[in-house]
Coordinates of C-alpha atoms in Angstrom, one line a residue:
M1 CA 17.3 -79.6 24.5
S2 CA 19.4 -81.5 27.1
A3 CA 18.7 -84.9 28.4
P4 CA 16.8 -84.9 31.7
E5 CA 18.8 -85.8 34.9
R6 CA 18.3 -89.4 36.2
I7 CA 17.2 -89.7 39.8
P8 CA 17.6 -92.5 42.3
P9 CA 14.9 -94.7 43.7
R10 CA 12.9 -93.3 46.5
G11 CA 10.6 -94.7 49.2
V12 CA 7.4 -93.4 50.8
T13 CA 8.3 -90.4 53.0
T14 CA 6.9 -89.3 56.4
T15 CA 5.4 -86.3 54.6
D16 CA 3.5 -88.6 52.2
K17 CA 2.0 -90.5 55.1
A18 CA 1.0 -87.3 56.9
D19 CA -0.6 -86.0 53.8
A20 CA -2.7 -89.2 53.5
V21 CA -3.9 -88.8 57.1
L22 CA -4.7 -85.1 56.4
L23 CA -6.8 -86.1 53.3
A24 CA -8.6 -88.8 55.1
R25 CA -9.4 -87.0 58.4
G26 CA -9.5 -83.3 57.5
E27 CA -12.4 -81.0 57.0
L28 CA -13.0 -80.8 53.3
T29 CA -14.1 -77.4 51.9
V30 CA -15.0 -76.9 48.3
R31 CA -13.4 -73.8 46.7
G32 CA -14.3 -74.3 43.0
R33 CA -14.7 -76.7 40.1
I34 CA -12.0 -77.8 37.7
T35 CA -13.9 -77.2 34.5
E36 CA -11.6 -79.0 32.0
A37 CA -12.1 -82.4 33.8
S38 CA -14.4 -84.9 32.0
N39 CA -16.0 -85.9 35.3
A40 CA -16.9 -83.8 38.3
A41 CA -13.6 -82.6 39.9
L42 CA -13.6 -80.1 42.7
Y43 CA -10.7 -77.9 43.9
C44 CA -10.8 -78.0 47.7
T45 CA -8.8 -77.4 50.9
V46 CA -8.6 -79.9 53.7
A47 CA -7.7 -78.9 57.3
H48 CA -6.8 -81.1 60.3
E49 CA -5.0 -80.4 63.6
G50 CA -3.4 -77.1 62.4
R51 CA -2.4 -78.4 58.9
E52 CA -4.1 -77.4 55.7
A53 CA -3.5 -78.4 52.1
A54 CA -5.1 -78.0 48.7
C55 CA -6.6 -81.1 47.1
V56 CA -8.9 -82.5 44.4
Y57 CA -12.2 -84.1 45.4
K58 CA -13.9 -86.3 42.8
P59 CA -17.3 -87.5 44.1
V60 CA -18.6 -90.8 42.8
A61 CA -22.0 -89.1 42.1
G62 CA -20.2 -86.9 39.5
E63 CA -18.8 -89.7 37.5
R64 CA -19.9 -90.0 33.8
P65 CA -21.0 -93.5 32.9
L66 CA -18.6 -95.4 30.7
W67 CA -19.5 -98.3 28.4
D68 CA -16.5 -100.4 29.5
F69 CA -16.2 -99.6 33.2
P70 CA -18.8 -100.2 35.8
D71 CA -20.6 -97.1 37.0
G72 CA -19.4 -95.5 40.2
T73 CA -16.0 -97.2 40.4
L74 CA -13.6 -94.6 39.0
A75 CA -12.8 -93.1 42.5
Q76 CA -11.9 -96.6 43.8
R77 CA -9.6 -97.2 40.8
E78 CA -7.8 -93.9 41.5
V79 CA -7.2 -95.0 45.1
A80 CA -6.1 -98.5 43.9
A81 CA -3.5 -96.9 41.6
Y82 CA -2.1 -94.9 44.5
E83 CA -1.9 -98.1 46.6
V84 CA 0.0 -99.9 43.9
S85 CA 2.3 -96.9 43.4
E86 CA 3.1 -96.9 47.1
A87 CA 3.8 -100.7 47.0
T88 CA 6.5 -100.0 44.3
G89 CA 8.2 -97.5 46.5
W90 CA 8.4 -95.1 43.6
G91 CA 5.8 -92.6 44.9
L92 CA 4.5 -91.8 41.4
V93 CA 0.9 -91.0 42.4
P94 CA 0.0 -88.2 44.9
P95 CA -1.5 -89.3 48.2
T96 CA -5.0 -90.4 47.5
V97 CA -7.8 -91.6 49.7
L98 CA -11.5 -92.6 49.5
R99 CA -13.6 -90.6 51.9
D100 CA -17.0 -89.0 52.4
G101 CA -17.3 -85.3 51.3
P102 CA -19.9 -82.6 50.7
Y103 CA -21.3 -84.5 47.7
G104 CA -20.9 -88.0 49.1
E105 CA -18.1 -90.6 48.8
G106 CA -15.3 -89.8 46.5
M107 CA -11.6 -89.7 45.8
C108 CA -9.6 -87.1 47.5
Q109 CA -6.0 -86.4 46.2
L110 CA -3.3 -84.0 47.2
W111 CA -3.0 -81.0 44.9
I112 CA 0.4 -80.9 43.1
E113 CA 2.0 -77.6 42.0
V114 CA 3.7 -78.1 38.7
S115 CA 7.1 -76.8 37.6
P116 CA 6.5 -74.7 34.5
E117 CA 10.2 -75.2 33.4
A118 CA 10.0 -79.0 33.1
E119 CA 9.9 -80.3 29.6
L120 CA 8.7 -83.9 29.2
L121 CA 7.0 -83.8 25.7
A122 CA 8.0 -82.1 22.5
L123 CA 7.3 -81.8 18.8
L124 CA 10.4 -82.1 16.5
D125 CA 10.9 -81.3 12.9
A126 CA 13.0 -84.4 12.5
E127 CA 12.8 -88.0 11.6
E128 CA 14.5 -89.3 14.7
P129 CA 14.6 -88.1 18.3
G130 CA 17.8 -86.5 19.5
P131 CA 19.8 -87.5 22.6
G132 CA 17.6 -87.6 25.7
W133 CA 14.3 -88.2 23.9
K134 CA 12.2 -91.1 22.8
A135 CA 9.9 -91.2 19.8
I136 CA 6.2 -91.7 20.2
G137 CA 5.0 -91.2 16.6
L138 CA 4.0 -88.6 14.1
A139 CA 1.5 -85.9 15.1
E140 CA -0.4 -83.2 13.3
A141 CA 1.4 -79.9 13.8
G142 CA -1.0 -77.6 12.0
E143 CA -1.3 -76.3 8.4
G144 CA -1.0 -79.8 7.0
R145 CA 2.4 -80.4 8.7
T146 CA 3.4 -83.4 10.7
A147 CA 6.1 -83.5 13.4
L148 CA 7.7 -86.2 15.5
L149 CA 6.1 -86.4 18.9
V150 CA 8.6 -87.4 21.6
H151 CA 8.8 -87.8 25.3
A152 CA 11.9 -87.4 27.5
D153 CA 14.2 -90.3 28.1
D154 CA 13.6 -89.8 31.8
E155 CA 13.9 -92.5 34.4
R156 CA 10.9 -91.1 36.2
L157 CA 8.8 -91.5 33.1
R158 CA 10.2 -95.0 32.6
R159 CA 9.0 -96.0 36.1
L160 CA 5.6 -94.6 35.3
A161 CA 5.5 -96.6 32.1
V162 CA 6.0 -99.7 34.2
L163 CA 3.3 -98.7 36.7
D164 CA 0.9 -98.0 33.8
A165 CA 1.5 -101.5 32.4
V166 CA 0.8 -103.0 35.8
I167 CA -2.4 -101.1 36.4
N168 CA -3.5 -101.2 32.7
N169 CA -3.9 -97.5 32.4
A170 CA -6.3 -96.7 29.5
D171 CA -5.6 -93.0 29.5
R172 CA -2.0 -91.8 30.1
K173 CA -2.1 -88.3 28.5
G174 CA 0.6 -85.7 28.6
G175 CA -1.6 -83.5 30.8
H176 CA -1.6 -86.2 33.4
L177 CA 2.2 -85.8 34.0
L178 CA 3.0 -83.5 36.8
P179 CA 6.8 -82.6 37.3
T180 CA 7.5 -80.6 40.4
T181 CA 10.3 -78.1 41.3
D182 CA 11.9 -80.5 43.7
G183 CA 12.5 -83.1 41.0
R184 CA 9.6 -85.4 41.6
L185 CA 7.2 -86.6 38.9
Y186 CA 3.6 -87.6 39.6
G187 CA 0.9 -89.2 37.4
I188 CA -2.7 -88.3 38.0
D189 CA -6.2 -89.3 36.6
H190 CA -6.2 -93.0 37.1
G191 CA -10.0 -93.6 36.9
V192 CA -9.8 -95.9 33.9
T193 CA -7.4 -98.5 35.2
F194 CA -7.3 -102.1 36.3
H195 CA -9.7 -103.4 33.6
A196 CA -9.5 -107.2 33.2
E197 CA -9.0 -106.8 29.5
D198 CA -5.9 -105.2 27.9
K199 CA -6.7 -101.5 27.5
L200 CA -3.2 -99.9 27.8
R201 CA -3.3 -96.5 26.1
T202 CA -0.4 -94.2 26.7
L203 CA 2.1 -91.6 25.4
L204 CA 4.9 -93.5 27.1
W205 CA 5.8 -96.0 24.3
G206 CA 9.4 -94.9 23.9
W207 CA 10.7 -98.0 25.6
A208 CA 8.3 -100.5 24.0
G209 CA 10.0 -103.8 23.5
E210 CA 13.2 -102.7 25.4
P211 CA 14.5 -104.8 28.4
L212 CA 13.2 -103.7 31.8
T213 CA 15.7 -102.1 34.1
G214 CA 17.1 -104.2 36.9
E215 CA 15.3 -101.8 39.3
A216 CA 12.0 -102.4 37.6
V217 CA 12.4 -106.2 37.7
E218 CA 13.0 -106.0 41.5
V219 CA 10.0 -103.8 42.0
L220 CA 7.8 -106.2 40.0
K221 CA 9.1 -109.1 42.1
G222 CA 8.0 -107.2 45.2
L223 CA 4.6 -106.5 43.6
Q224 CA 4.2 -110.2 42.7
S225 CA 4.8 -111.2 46.3
A226 CA 2.4 -108.5 47.6
L227 CA -0.3 -109.6 45.2
E228 CA -0.2 -113.3 46.3
T229 CA -3.4 -114.6 47.8
G230 CA -3.4 -113.2 51.3
G231 CA -0.7 -110.7 50.4
T232 CA -0.8 -107.2 51.8
L233 CA -1.6 -105.4 48.5
T234 CA -4.2 -108.0 47.6
A235 CA -6.1 -107.3 50.8
T236 CA -6.0 -103.6 50.2
L237 CA -7.1 -103.8 46.6
A238 CA -10.0 -106.2 47.5
A239 CA -11.9 -103.2 48.9
L240 CA -11.4 -101.2 45.7
I241 CA -11.5 -103.4 42.6
T242 CA -13.0 -106.8 41.7
P243 CA -11.4 -110.3 42.3
A244 CA -11.2 -110.7 38.5
E245 CA -9.3 -107.3 38.2
I246 CA -6.9 -108.3 40.9
D247 CA -6.3 -111.6 39.1
A248 CA -5.6 -109.7 35.9
T249 CA -3.2 -107.3 37.7
R250 CA -1.4 -110.3 39.1
A251 CA -1.2 -111.8 35.6
R252 CA 0.2 -108.6 34.1
V253 CA 3.0 -108.5 36.7
G254 CA 3.8 -112.1 35.9
A255 CA 3.8 -111.4 32.2
L256 CA 6.2 -108.5 32.6
L257 CA 8.5 -110.6 34.6
E258 CA 8.4 -113.5 32.1
S259 CA 9.1 -111.3 29.1
G260 CA 11.6 -109.0 30.9
R261 CA 10.6 -106.2 28.5
H262 CA 8.4 -103.2 28.3
P263 CA 5.1 -104.1 26.6
E264 CA 4.4 -103.1 23.0
P265 CA 1.2 -101.7 21.5
G266 CA -1.4 -104.3 20.6
G267 CA -3.7 -104.3 17.6
D268 CA -7.1 -104.5 19.3
W269 CA -7.1 -101.2 21.2
P270 CA -5.9 -97.7 20.2
A271 CA -2.4 -97.4 21.5
I272 CA -2.4 -93.6 22.1
P273 CA -5.2 -91.7 23.9
W274 CA -7.0 -88.9 22.2
P275 CA -6.4 -86.1 22.6
P276 CA -2.8 -87.0 23.5
V277 CA -2.2 -84.0 25.8

């Protein structure tokens, strides 16, 4: 398996902005239900001024109560994750808005078609990952066997690992990674994010303890500025998450900049989500 190609930074495109407008203003039509989702997730189309696109609509009314997250807030957290992603300029979360729909207020996110050829995770019969891969840990491979679970040493994944550390993502599974045929990578399912307590659970531990890239440091400095009291991002997040959660996000950005390194797993919370994929 060859090492994935590294890609340059990117900013928000005109297409991304147009998609967000379409999602927010378009007529939403439910086409079916995504049955594997843990909360109500509906496959829809949205149409506005001659444009139409597929999307996912997750109504607040369909959210399953969680012991550690306030009821009815997952949709807002999904939108907050998109807003932080946009503030980085990395475009790692599909366009996502909060809007009214057939089943009340909910999150509406652009549907992403995935490239079936992309390979971001693998199980290896080896003790160490080969070139182009980063070790996550040992995993059950069936029939009493274990194998080394690895993820690609891919700059897009590394950016996503930084974003997850900022938003305190408690559920970064392999199935939430969506590579596309045009070389982009998106992360989805950000309902359990922004908790004020450390809850980072992810498959992307391959860079744990390693120095942040220079690009990541510059992005974090930009987030730090945007998250100041009265900052643009702070004002946007204030409508989506609590003041304590904004303070905690600000603190996580500051801690990343102070350490200059990717975070390492802690001992008070499972480091890898289950199931991992």
